[in-house]
XYZ file of C-alpha atoms in Angstrom:
184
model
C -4.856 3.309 -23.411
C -6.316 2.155 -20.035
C -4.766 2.075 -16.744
C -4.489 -0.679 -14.827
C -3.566 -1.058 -11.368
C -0.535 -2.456 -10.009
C 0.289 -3.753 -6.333
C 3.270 -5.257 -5.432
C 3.435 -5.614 -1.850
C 6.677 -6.616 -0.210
C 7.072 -10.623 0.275
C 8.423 -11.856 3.834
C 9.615 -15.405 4.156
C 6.585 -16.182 5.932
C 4.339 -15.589 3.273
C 3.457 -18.444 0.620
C 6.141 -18.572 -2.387
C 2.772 -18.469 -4.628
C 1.755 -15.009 -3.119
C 4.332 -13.219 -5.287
C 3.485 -14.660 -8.482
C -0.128 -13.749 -7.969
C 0.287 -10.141 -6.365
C 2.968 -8.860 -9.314
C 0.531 -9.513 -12.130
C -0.974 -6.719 -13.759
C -5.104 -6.824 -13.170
C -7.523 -8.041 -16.076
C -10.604 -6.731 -16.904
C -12.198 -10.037 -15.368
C -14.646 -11.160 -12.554
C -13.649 -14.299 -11.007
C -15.241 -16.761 -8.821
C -13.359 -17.839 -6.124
C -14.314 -21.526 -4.528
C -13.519 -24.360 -2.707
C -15.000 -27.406 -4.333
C -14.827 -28.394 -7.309
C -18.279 -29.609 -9.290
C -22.046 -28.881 -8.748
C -21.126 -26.961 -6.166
C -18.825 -24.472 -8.170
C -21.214 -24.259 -10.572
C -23.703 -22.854 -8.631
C -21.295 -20.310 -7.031
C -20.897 -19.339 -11.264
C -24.645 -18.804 -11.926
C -25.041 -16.899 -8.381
C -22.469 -14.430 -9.515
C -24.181 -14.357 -13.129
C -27.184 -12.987 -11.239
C -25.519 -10.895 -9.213
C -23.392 -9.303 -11.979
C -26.478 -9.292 -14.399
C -26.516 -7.964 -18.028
C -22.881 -5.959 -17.077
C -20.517 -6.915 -19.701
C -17.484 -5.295 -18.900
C -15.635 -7.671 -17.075
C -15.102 -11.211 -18.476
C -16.136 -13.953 -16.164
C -14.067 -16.516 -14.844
C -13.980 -19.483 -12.098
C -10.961 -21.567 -10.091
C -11.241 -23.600 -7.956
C -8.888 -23.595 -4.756
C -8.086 -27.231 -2.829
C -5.040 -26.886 -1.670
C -2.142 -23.828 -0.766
C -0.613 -24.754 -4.312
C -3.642 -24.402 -6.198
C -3.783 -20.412 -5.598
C -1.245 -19.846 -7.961
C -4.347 -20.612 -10.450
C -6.039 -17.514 -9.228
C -6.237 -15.557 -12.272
C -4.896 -11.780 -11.736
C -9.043 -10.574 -11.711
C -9.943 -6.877 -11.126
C -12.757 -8.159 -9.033
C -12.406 -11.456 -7.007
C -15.979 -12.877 -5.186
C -14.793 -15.364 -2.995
C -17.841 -17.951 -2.231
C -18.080 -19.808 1.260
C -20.440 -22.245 1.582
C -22.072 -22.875 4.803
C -20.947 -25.083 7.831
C -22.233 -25.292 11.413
C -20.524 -23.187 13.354
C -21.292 -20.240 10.388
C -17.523 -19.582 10.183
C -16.553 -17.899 6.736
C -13.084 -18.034 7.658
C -11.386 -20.642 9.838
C -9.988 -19.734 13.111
C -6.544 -21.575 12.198
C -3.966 -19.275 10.971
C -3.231 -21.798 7.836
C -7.051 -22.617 7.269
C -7.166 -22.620 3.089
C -10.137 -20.034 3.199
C -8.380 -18.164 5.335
C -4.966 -18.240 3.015
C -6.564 -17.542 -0.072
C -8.613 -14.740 1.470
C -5.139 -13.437 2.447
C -3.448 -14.065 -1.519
C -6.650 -11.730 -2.823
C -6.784 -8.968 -0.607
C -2.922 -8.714 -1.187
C -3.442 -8.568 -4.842
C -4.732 -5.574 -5.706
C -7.933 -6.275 -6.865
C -11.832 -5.534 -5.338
C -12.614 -8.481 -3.010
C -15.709 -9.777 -2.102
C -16.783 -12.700 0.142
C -20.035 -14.464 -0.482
C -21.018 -16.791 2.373
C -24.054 -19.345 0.758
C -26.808 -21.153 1.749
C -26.999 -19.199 4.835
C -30.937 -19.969 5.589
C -31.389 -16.547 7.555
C -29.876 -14.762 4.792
C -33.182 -16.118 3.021
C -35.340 -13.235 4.085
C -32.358 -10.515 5.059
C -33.946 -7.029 6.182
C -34.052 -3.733 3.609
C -30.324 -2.292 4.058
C -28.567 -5.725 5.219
C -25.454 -7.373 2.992
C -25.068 -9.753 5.491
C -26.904 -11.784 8.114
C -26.466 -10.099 11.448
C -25.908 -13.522 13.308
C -22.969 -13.738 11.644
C -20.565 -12.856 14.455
C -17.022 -13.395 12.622
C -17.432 -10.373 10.206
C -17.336 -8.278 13.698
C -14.812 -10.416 14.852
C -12.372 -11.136 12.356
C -10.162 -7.738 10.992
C -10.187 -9.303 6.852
C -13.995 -9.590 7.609
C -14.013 -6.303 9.192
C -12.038 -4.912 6.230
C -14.683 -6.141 3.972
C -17.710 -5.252 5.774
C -16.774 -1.684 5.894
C -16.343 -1.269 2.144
C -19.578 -2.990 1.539
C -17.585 -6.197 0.537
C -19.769 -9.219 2.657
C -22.551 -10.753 1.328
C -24.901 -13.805 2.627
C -26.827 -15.371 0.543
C -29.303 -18.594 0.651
C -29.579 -19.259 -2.825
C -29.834 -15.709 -4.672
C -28.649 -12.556 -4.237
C -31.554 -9.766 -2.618
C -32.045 -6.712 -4.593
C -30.151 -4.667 -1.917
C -26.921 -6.643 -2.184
C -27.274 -6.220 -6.446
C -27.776 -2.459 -6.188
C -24.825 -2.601 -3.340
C -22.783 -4.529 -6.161
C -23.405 -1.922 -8.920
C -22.577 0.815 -7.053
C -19.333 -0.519 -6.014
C -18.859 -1.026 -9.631
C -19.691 2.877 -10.432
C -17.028 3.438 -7.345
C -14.657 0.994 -9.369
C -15.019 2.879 -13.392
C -11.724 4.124 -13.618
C -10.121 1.073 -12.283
C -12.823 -1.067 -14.179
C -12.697 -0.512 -18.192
């Protein structure tokens, strides 16, 4: 019998009425993709993770698409969770507003239990990222912000233009070999 991993962490007023139902779930063996936009666009985010994840076949693969503070309850209870930001301007992954939806749901999924990594795309610099980089080094919020800062120091930010480098695959697997007992 496998074990899975349970978190319940203790729910405040504050915190969204959908956080509870997604944090007391028991964990699948599955990989979702985490996005914000429905379409072309979260298809793409799908086969970059396919790539990423390559010939692995123990964790199902599944997408959702989050629009709204209501739609996270739709997050299905994943072992691992990539969350996918696309570019914008001012290269922030998360917004600097408290209630920003990237921001919230980056929040739900580090609450839940399960492995979480953020995938900011179509980063151009990210294009030709140096030996030994996960992330572009212009990105200033992942020094900035403490749930980037989280991430970063487990190995758990990527940037990507449109594919993932060799680096940030063999990063990926061997957070995966970190991850076999919890991963089955």
């Amino acid at each position: 019998m496998q074990k899975l991993q349970k978190y319940v962490p203790a729910v405040t007023e504050n915190e969204p009425k959908n956080l509870k139902k997604t944090s007391q779930t028991r964990l699948e063996n599955s990989l979702c993709v985490v996005g914000f936009e429905e379409g072309e666009t979260q298809r793409h985010h799908v086969e970059m993770a396919k790539d990423l994840v390559g010939p692995d076949k123990r964790l199902q693969m599944k997408s959702v698409v989050v629009t709204s503070p209501d739609s996270q309850v739709n997050i299905p209870p994943s072992k691992v969770l990539l969350m996918f930001v696309d570019y914008n301007e001012r290269n922030l992954i998360l917004e600097e507003a408290e209630d920003g939806i990237r921001r919230r749901t980056l929040d739900v999924l580090m609450k839940s239990g399960a492995e979480v990594i953020v995938v900011y795309c179509w980063e151009l610099s990210s294009k030709n990222l140096e030996e030994g980089y996960l992330y572009a080094p212009k990105l200033g919020s992942v020094s900035k912000v403490p749930r980037l800062i989280e991430l970063s120091r487990k190995n758990s930010v990527y940037s990507i233009y449109k594919h993932f480098n060799q680096h940030q695959k063999s990063a990926y697997q061997r957070k995966l070999k970190e991850l076999e007992d919890f991963i089955k």
